[in-house]
XYZ file of C-alpha atoms in Angstrom:
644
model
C 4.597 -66.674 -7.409
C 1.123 -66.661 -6.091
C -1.598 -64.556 -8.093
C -2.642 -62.480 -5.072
C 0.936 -61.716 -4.621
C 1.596 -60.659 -7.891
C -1.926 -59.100 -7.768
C -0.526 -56.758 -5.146
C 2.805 -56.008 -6.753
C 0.827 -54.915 -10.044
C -1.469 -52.457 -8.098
C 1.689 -50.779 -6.274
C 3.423 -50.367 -9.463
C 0.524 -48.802 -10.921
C 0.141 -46.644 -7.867
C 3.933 -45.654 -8.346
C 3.172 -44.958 -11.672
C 0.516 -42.987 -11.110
C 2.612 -40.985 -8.697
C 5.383 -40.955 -10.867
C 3.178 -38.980 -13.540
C 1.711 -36.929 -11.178
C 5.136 -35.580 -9.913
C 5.928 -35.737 -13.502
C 3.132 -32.444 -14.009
C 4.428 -30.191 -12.015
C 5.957 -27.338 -13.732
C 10.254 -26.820 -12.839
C 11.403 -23.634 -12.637
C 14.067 -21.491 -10.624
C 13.776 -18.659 -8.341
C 17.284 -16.657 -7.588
C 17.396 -15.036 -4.424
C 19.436 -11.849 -4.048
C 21.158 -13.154 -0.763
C 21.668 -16.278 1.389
C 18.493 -18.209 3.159
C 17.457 -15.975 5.924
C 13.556 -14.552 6.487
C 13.969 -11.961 4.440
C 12.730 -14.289 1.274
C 10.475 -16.416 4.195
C 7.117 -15.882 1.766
C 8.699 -17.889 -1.152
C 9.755 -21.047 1.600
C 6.277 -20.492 3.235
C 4.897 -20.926 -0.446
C 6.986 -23.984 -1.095
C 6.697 -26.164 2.164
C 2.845 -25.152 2.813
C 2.338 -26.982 -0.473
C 1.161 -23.327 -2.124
C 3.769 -23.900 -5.677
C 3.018 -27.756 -5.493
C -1.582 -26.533 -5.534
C -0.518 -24.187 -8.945
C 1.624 -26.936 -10.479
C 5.055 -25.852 -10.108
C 7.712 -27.745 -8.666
C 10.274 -24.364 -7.405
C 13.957 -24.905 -6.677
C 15.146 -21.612 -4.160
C 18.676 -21.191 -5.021
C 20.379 -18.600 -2.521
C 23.039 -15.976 -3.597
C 26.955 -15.911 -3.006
C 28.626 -12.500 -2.569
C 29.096 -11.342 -6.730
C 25.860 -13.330 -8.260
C 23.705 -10.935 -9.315
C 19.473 -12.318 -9.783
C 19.336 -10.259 -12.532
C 21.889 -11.786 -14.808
C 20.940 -15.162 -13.542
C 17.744 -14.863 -15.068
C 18.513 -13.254 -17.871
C 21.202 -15.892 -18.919
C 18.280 -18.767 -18.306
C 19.669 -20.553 -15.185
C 16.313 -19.115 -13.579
C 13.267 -17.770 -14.467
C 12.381 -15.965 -11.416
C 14.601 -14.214 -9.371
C 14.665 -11.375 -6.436
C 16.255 -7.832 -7.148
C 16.600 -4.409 -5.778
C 14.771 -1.215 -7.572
C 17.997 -1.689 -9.684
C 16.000 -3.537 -12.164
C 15.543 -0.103 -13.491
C 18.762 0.241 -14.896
C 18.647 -3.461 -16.080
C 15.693 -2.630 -18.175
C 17.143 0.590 -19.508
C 20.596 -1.257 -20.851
C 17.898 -3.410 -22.620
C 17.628 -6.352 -20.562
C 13.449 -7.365 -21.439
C 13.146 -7.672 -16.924
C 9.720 -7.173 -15.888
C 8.584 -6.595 -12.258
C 5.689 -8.823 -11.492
C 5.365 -7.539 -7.645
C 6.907 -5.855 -4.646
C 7.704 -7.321 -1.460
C 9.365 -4.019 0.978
C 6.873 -1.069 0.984
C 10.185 0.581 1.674
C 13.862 0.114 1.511
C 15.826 -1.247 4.406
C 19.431 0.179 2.959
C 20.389 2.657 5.520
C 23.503 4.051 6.522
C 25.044 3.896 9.997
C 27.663 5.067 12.235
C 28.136 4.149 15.679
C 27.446 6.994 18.261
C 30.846 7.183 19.915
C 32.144 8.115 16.621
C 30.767 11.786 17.072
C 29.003 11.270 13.582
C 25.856 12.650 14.833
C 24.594 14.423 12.001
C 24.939 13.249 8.215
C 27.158 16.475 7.408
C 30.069 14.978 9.628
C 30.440 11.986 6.834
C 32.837 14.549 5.070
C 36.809 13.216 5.255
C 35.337 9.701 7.012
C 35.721 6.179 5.508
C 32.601 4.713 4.511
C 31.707 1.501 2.793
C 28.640 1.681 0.633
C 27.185 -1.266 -1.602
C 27.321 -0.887 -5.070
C 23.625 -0.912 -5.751
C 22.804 1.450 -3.531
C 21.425 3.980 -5.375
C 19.077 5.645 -2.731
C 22.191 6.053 -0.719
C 23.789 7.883 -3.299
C 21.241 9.605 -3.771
C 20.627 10.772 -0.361
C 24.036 11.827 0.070
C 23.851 14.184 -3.132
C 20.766 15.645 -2.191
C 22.244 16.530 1.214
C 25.062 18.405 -0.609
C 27.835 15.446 -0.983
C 30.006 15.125 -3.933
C 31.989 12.150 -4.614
C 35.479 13.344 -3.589
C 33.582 14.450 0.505
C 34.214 11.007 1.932
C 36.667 8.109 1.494
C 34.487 5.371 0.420
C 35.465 1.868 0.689
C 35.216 -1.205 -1.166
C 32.311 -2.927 0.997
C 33.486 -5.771 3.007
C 30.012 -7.047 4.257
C 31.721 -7.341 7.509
C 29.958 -5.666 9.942
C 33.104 -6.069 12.420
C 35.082 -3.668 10.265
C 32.643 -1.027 12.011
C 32.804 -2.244 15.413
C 36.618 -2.421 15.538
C 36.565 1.536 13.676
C 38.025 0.125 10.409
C 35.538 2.310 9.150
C 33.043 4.977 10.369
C 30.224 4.164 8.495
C 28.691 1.421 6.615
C 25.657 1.189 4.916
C 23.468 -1.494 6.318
C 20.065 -3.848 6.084
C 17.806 -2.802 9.340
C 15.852 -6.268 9.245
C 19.833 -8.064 9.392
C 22.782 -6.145 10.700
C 21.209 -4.605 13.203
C 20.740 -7.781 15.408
C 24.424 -7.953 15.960
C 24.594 -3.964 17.370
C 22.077 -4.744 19.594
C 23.475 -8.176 20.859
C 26.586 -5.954 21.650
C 24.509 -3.591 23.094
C 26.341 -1.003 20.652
C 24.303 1.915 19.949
C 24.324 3.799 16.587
C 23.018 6.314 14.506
C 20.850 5.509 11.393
C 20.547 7.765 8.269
C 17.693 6.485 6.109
C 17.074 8.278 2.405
C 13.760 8.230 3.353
C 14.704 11.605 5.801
C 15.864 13.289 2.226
C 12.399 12.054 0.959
C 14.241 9.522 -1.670
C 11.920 6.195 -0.791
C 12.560 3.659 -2.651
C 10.842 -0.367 -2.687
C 13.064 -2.762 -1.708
C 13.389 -6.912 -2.748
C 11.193 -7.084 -5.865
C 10.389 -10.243 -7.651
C 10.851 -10.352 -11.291
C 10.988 -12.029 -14.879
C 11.398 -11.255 -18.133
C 9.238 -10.826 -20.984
C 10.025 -13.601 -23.145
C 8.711 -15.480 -20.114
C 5.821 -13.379 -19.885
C 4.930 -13.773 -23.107
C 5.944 -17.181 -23.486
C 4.101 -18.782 -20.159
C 1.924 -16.437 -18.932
C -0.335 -19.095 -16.857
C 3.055 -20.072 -15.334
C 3.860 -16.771 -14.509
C 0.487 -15.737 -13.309
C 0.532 -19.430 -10.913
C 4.088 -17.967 -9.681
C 3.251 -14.761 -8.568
C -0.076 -15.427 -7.122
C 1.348 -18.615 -5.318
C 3.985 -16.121 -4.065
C 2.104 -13.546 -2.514
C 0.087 -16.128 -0.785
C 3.193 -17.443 0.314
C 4.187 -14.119 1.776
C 0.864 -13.506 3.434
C 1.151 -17.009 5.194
C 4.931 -16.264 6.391
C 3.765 -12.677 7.850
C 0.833 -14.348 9.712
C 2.990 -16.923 11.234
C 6.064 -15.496 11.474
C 7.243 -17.985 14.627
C 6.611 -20.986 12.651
C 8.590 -20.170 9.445
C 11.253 -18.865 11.212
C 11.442 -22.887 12.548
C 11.079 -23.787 9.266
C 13.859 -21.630 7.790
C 16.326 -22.871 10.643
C 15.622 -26.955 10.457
C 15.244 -26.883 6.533
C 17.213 -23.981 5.004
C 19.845 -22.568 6.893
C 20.993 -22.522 10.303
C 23.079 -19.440 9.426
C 21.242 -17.125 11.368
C 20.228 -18.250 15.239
C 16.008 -18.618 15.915
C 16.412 -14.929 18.037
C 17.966 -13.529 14.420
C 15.696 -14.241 12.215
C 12.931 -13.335 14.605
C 14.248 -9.836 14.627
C 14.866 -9.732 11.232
C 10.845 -10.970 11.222
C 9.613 -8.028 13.259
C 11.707 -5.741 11.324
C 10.428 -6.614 7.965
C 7.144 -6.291 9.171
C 7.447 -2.422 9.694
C 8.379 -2.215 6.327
C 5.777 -4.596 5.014
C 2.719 -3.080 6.491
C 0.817 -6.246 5.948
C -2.143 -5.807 7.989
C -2.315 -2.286 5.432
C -0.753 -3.421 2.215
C -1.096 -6.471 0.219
C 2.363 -8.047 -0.504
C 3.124 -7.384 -3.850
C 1.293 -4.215 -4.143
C 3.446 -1.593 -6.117
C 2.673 2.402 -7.547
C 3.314 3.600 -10.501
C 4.218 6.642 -9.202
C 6.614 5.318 -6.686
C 8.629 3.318 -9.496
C 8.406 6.967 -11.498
C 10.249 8.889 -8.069
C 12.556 6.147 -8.252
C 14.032 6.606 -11.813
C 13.692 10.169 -11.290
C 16.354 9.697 -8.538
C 18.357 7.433 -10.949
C 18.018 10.450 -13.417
C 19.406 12.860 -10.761
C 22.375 10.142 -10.788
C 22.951 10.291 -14.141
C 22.088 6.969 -14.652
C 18.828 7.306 -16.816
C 18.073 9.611 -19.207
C 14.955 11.633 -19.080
C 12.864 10.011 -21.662
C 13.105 6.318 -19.790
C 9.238 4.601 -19.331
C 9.365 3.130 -16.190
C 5.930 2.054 -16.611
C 7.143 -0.479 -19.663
C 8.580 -2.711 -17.027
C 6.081 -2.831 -14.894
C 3.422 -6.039 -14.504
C -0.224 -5.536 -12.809
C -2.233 -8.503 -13.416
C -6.047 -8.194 -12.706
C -5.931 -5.028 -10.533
C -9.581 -4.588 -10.567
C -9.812 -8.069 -8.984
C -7.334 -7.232 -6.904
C -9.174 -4.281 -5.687
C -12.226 -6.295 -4.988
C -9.930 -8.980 -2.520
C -9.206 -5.849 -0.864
C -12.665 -4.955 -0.374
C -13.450 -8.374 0.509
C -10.852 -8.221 3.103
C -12.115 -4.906 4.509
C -15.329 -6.533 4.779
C -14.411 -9.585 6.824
C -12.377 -7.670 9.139
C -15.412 -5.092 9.550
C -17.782 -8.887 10.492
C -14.812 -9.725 12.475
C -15.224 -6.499 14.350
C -18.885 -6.902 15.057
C -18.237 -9.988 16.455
C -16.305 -8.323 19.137
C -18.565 -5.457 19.080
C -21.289 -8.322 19.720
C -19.594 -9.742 22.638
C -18.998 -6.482 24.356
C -23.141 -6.166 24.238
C -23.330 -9.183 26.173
C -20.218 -8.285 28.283
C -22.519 -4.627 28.933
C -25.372 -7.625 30.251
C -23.648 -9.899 32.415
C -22.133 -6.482 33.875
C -25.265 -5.001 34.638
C -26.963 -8.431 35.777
C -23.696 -8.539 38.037
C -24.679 -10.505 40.834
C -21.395 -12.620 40.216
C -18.238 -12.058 42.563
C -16.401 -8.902 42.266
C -13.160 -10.130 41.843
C -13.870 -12.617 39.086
C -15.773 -9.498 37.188
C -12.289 -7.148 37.551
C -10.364 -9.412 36.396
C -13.131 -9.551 32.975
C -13.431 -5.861 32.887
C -9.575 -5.478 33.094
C -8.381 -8.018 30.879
C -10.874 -7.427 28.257
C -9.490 -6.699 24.276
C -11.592 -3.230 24.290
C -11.326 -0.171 26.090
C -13.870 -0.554 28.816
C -14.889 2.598 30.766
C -17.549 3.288 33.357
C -19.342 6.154 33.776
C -21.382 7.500 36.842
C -24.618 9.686 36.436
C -22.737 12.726 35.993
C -20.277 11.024 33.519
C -17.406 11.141 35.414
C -14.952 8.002 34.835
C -15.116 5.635 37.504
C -13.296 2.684 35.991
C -10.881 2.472 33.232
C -8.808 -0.933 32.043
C -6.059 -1.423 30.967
C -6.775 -1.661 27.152
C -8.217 1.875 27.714
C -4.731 2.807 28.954
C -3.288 1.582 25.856
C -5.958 3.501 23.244
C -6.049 6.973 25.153
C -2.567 7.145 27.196
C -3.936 8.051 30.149
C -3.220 5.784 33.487
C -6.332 4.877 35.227
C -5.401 6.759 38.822
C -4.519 9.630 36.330
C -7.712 9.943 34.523
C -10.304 8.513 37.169
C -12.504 11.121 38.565
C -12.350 13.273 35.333
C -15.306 13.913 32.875
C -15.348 11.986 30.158
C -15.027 15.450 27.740
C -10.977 14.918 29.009
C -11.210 12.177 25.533
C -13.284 14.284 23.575
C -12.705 17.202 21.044
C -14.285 20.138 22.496
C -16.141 20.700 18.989
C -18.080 17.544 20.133
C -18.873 17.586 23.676
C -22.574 18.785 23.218
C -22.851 15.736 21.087
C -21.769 13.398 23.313
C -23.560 14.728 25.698
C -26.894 14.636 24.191
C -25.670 10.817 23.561
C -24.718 9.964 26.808
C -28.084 11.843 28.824
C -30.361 9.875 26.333
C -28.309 6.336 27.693
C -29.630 7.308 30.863
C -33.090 8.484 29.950
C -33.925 5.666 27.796
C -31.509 3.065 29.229
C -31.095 1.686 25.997
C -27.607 1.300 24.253
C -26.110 3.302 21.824
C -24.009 2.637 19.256
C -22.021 6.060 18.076
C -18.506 6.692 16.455
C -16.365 10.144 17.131
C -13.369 11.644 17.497
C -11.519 11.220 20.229
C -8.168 12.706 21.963
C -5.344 10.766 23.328
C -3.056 12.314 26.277
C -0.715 12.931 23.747
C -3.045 15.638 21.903
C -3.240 13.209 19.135
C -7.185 12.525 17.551
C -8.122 9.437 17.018
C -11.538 8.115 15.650
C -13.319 5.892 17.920
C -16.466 3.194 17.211
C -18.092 3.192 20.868
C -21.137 1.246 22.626
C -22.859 2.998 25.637
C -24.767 0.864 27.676
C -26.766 1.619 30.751
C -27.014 -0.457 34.197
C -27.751 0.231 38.239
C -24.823 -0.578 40.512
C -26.330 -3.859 42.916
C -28.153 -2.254 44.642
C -30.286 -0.557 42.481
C -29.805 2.821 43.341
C -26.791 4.689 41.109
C -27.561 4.749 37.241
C -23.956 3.972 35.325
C -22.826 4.185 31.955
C -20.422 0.788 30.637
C -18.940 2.382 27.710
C -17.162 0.462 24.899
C -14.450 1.843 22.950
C -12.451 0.345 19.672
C -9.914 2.980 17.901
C -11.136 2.610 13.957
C -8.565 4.987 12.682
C -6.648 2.588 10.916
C -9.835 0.994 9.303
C -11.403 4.218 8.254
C -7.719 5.624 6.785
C -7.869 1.968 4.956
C -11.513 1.923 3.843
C -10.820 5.803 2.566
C -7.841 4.574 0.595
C -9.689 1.402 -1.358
C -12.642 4.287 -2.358
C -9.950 6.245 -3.593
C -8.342 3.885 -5.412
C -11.569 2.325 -6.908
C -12.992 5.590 -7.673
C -10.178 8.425 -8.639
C -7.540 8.848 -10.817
C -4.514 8.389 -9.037
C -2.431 11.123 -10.890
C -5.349 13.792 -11.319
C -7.467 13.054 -8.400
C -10.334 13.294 -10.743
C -13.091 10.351 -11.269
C -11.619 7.760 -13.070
C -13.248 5.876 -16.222
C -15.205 3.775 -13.580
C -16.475 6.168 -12.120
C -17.143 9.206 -14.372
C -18.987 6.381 -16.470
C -21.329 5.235 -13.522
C -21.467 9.015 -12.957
C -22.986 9.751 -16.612
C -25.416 6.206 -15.639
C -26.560 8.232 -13.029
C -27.316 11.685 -14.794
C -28.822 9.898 -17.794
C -31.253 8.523 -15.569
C -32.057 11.552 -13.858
C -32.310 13.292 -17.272
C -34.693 10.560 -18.236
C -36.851 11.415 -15.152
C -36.810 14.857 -15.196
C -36.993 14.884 -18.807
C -34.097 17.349 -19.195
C -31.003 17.541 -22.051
C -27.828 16.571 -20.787
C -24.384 16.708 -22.955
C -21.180 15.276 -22.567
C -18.031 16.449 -23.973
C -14.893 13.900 -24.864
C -12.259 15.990 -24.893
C -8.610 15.072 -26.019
C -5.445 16.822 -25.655
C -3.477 17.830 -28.636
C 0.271 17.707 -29.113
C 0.587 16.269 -25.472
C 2.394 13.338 -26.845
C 5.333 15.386 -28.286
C 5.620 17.701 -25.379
C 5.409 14.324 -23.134
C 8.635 12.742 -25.164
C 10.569 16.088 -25.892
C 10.650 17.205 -21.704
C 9.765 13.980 -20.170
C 6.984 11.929 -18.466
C 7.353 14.029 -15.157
C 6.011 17.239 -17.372
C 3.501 15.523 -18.984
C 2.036 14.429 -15.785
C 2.148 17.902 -14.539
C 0.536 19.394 -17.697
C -1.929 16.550 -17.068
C -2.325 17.805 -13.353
C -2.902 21.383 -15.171
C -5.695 20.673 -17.100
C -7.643 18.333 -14.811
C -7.064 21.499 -12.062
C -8.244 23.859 -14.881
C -11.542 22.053 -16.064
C -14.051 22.234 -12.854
C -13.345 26.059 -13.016
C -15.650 25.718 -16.812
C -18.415 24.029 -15.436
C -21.066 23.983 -12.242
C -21.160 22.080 -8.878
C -23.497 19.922 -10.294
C -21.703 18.787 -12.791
C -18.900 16.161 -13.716
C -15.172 16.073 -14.990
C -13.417 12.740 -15.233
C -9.716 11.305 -16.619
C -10.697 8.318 -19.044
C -7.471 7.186 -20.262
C -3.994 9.074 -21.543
C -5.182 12.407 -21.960
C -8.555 12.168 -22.538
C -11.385 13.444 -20.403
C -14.966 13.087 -19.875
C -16.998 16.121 -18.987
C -20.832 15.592 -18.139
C -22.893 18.929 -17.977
C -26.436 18.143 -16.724
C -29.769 20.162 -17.384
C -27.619 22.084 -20.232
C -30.780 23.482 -22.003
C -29.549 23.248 -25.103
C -26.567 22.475 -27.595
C -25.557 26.214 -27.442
C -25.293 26.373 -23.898
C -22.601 23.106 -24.265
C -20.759 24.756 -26.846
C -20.729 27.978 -24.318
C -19.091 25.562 -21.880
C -16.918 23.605 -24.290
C -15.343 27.085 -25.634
C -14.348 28.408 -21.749
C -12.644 24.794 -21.354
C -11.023 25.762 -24.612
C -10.013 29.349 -23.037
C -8.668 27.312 -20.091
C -6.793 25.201 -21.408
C -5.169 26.736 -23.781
C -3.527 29.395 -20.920
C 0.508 28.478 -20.517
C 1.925 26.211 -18.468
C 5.110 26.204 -17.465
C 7.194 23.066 -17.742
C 10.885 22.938 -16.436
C 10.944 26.649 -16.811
C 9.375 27.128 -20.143
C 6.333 28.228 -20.973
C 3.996 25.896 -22.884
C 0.679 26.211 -24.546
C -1.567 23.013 -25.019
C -4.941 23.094 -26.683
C -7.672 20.468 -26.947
C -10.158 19.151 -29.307
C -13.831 18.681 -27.754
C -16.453 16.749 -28.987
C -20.176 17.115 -28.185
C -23.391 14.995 -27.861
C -26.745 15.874 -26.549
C -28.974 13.305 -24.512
C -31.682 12.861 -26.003
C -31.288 14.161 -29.098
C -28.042 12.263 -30.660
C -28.403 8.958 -28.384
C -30.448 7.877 -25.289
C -27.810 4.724 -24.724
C -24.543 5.187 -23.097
C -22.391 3.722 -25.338
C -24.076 5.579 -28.376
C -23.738 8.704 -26.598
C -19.983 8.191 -25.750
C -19.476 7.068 -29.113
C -21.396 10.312 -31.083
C -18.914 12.151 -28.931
C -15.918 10.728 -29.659
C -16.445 10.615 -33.418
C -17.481 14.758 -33.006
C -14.138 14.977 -31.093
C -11.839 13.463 -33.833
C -13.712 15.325 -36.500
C -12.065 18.731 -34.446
C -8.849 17.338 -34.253
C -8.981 16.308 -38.056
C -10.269 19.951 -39.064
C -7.426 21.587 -36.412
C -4.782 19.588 -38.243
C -6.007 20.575 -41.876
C -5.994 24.164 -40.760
C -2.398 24.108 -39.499
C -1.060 22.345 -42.819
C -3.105 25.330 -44.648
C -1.169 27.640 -42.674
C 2.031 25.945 -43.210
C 1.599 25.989 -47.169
């Protein structure tokens, strides 16, 4: 054999080899879907054909569902260890089954009931004596129906068939239903219906959550970790390009569904999604808490169940700051457009280019373009200003611009519009605004002066972009960097930043400043004896109860649990905190009444002064918290002296 040819040979061997090996890293594991292939579970294809698994080293075989597998049980028993399941991982966890949620996929729920409207069902009330056919794990069903009066003997329900002909042909008179799937087939009959979602009952429940167990979790927590971020980016991929999954799902997964299906059941998810708002995955804790509530109201869960246990958030502070991040690019993305509009507001006032060609710019433009005259009357309006305000141009044209405004504002704008002309210089403002509807909006607008072309008539070219959305979304991340989100009080970030703050302006102002820890006592046992839902309220209580003790100027804050961080600035003197600490005590120690009964809480308080027991943070915190336990040892002493 020649040498170069066995040269060759040698080098592609090693090459397989090396491939071999390579393919040989990648991590196997399962993921068990709840259902067949179809887009509901597009993000974890989108994740596995765009390469995403392969990039965190995991090699992920999607095994679909047949009618009687449940996810839960698959993973559980080891033939997977990821799988998809319904908010009825609750009761999985409470029978003892170690599942824990890693992230949520459906903002909301798409179970929903239907009946078709020649039925006469057109209220949920005329369910009673009808057959219906109801999943088993439909618990926000169930619960809907109970809280609008049902018991189980009102309707004939059904074994479910998952036939959604058995409805057409009036087998039945109402089934319950996925929006993002069944629906396709009413509306390629053209058969109209009636939905009943347990979201009108205010029962809202997330739907398709991925999951694990513990054992896993604790076991392979990189692997986990590479799962669910690989995931999410998977999802966030599939939502973007919805059209070209939906290909992919067809040629490589199933053809089950025609390309027109599974783009409805695309649009459809993404109303529940929210995408552009939420970040798949994203989950509450106090959503998961209304949902075993519910089960509770069921009789499925008992009162003492910690939903919390079962619940995975990896890194939310970094996933706080992607948020931001995300906020931030859409914000440069936004002056980009706002950029081009300036130079939009130029060419239009250079305008010495043909009319028609300029129209067809000012009326195809992505903003609401409007144009003003000298007495700010709208002379032009396109058509992406029809779509922001409601109004049809012929309607509108020829009316002051104060039709869009809030009457609270118009001096404002007015002083903003007459210095446009004065100066003939653009402005850059942002205010509310009001749709035809009556609706307010909040608006981000550019003003920008120019003469018509002949140099005689001063107009205004006015720029607007509705920024509701973004403000609502920018409000929300400050919120949920800053506050507590069962209290509404600063949380430990920022009550601690808060104290950074006053220390240095005690510092300049060479003042005293005191903090107090302060720490509930007894909450546990009243938490476990009537229930996480009354400890949170007694929780509410106090952190309603504690600005009433102390000035505008100063601070109250949730640390952790039920301890609380009180900052009382330019105090004087230790007296003057111990005046303060004994009205919190007075405060707090008023009932509160918990599922009918009245209960009494008190709290031990700690105090340190700044300067005189620390000038550092930490010190300071600390000298507190060892004054506060020192109270809650001497409290407990004097009950057992009581008690003997």
């Amino acid at each position: 054999m020649p040498k170069r040819l066995i040269q060759t040979l040698a080098i592609a061997w090693l090459l397989l080899g090396a491939s071999t090996a390579g393919a040989d890293e990648l991590d196997p594991v399962t993921l068990q879907l709840k259902w067949k292939h179809q887009f509901q579970f597009a993000g974890y294809y989108a994740a596995k054909e765009k390469g995403f698994y392969r990039d965190a080293g995991l090699d992920v075989n999607i095994v679909e569902a047949a009618p009687g597998v449940d996810p839960a049980q698959e993973v559980i028993a080891g033939r997977a260890q990821f799988g998809v399941g319904t908010s009825e991982l609750i009761l999985n966890r409470y029978r003892g089954d170690p599942v824990v949620v890693l992230g949520v996929i459906f903002q909301h729920s798409p179970l929903s009931l239907i009946a078709l409207s020649d039925s006469g069902i057109d209220n949920i009330h005329k369910l009673i004596g009808r057959k219906v056919m109801i999943e088993p794990s439909s618990a926000e069903l169930f619960a809907y129906l109970l809280q609008e009066g049902f018991t189980s003997k009102a309707f004939d329900l059904q074994h479910h068939s998952l036939d959604l002909n058995d409805l057409l042909s009036g087998k039945i008179d109402a089934m319950s239903v996925y929006v993002t799937d069944e629906l396709y087939m009413l509306k390629q009959q053209k058969r109209t219906y009636i939905q009943f979602s347990p979201r009108m009952s205010g029962i809202d429940f997330y739907g398709d959550n991925f999951f694990t167990l513990e054992t896993e979790l604790d076991q392979n927590p990189q692997r986990v970790k590479a799962f669910r971020e690989a995931s999410l980016r998977g999802w966030r991929y599939a939502m973007q390009n919805p059209d070209e999954i939906v290909q992919l799902i067809y040629d490589r997964y199933s053809q089950r569904h025609s390309i027109e299906h599974l783009q409805f059941e695309a649009k459809a998810m993404h109303d529940l999604m929210q995408p552009e708002l939420i970040d798949p995955g994203y989950m509450n804790i106090g959503r998961w808490q209304h949902i075993a509530q519910t089960y509770r109201q069921l009789g499925l869960l008992p009162e003492r169940f910690d939903v919390e246990a079962m619940l995975h958030f990896p890194n939310s502070a970094i996933d706080l700051k992607k948020l931001k991040i995300k906020l931030y690019y859409a914000a440069a993305g936004l002056s980009l457009l706002a950029l081009l509009s300036v130079i939009l507001f130029r060419f239009y006032r250079a305008a010495r280019i043909n009319e028609a060609r300029l129209n067809t710019m000012f009326n195809h433009a992505p903003l609401s373009l409007i144009v003003l005259d000298d007495q700010n009357r709208i002379q032009n309006w396109n058509a992406e200003a029809e779509k922001t305000f409601l109004w049809r141009a012929e309607d509108i044209l020829g009316k002051d611009i104060s039709t869009i405004i809030p009457p609270a504002d118009h001096q404002e704008v007015e002083e903003v519009l007459a210095a446009v002309h004065k100066k003939r210089a653009i402005s850059h403002t942002e205010n509310s605004n009001i749709k035809k509807d009556g609706s307010e909006i909040l608006c981000e607008w550019l003003n920008a002066p120019f003469k018509d072309k002949h140099d005689q008539a001063n107009f205004i070219i006015c720029m607007a972009r509705d920024i509701t959305e973004q403000t609502r979304l920018k409000q929300k991340l400050e919120q949920a960097a800053h506050y507590d989100n069962l209290t509404k009080l600063p949380n430990r970030a920022l009550i601690l930043d808060l104290l950074k703050q006053s220390i240095a302006t005690a510092a300049r102002q060479k003042t005293k400043l005191a903090i107090l820890f302060l720490d509930l006592n007894g909450f546990k046992a009243i938490n476990d004896r009537l229930g996480h839902e009354s400890g949170d309220r007694l929780l509410l209580t106090v952190a309603e109860r504690l600005p009433q003790a102390i000035r505008e100027c100063d601070y109250a804050g949730r640390l952790a649990g039920d301890e609380f961080l009180v900052i009382l600035q330019d105090i004087g003197s230790l007296q003057n905190a111990q005046k303060v600490a004994g009205k919190l005590q007075g405060l707090i120690s008023q009932p509160c009444m918990l599922k009918d009964q009245a209960v009494a809480i008190s709290a031990s308080i700690g105090i340190s002064l700044y300067p005189d027991d620390a000038i550092e943070i930490n010190e300071l915190i600390h000298h507190a918290d060892q004054a506060m336990y020192q109270v809650k040892q001497v409290s407990r002493s004097d009950k057992h002296s009581s008690a003997v």
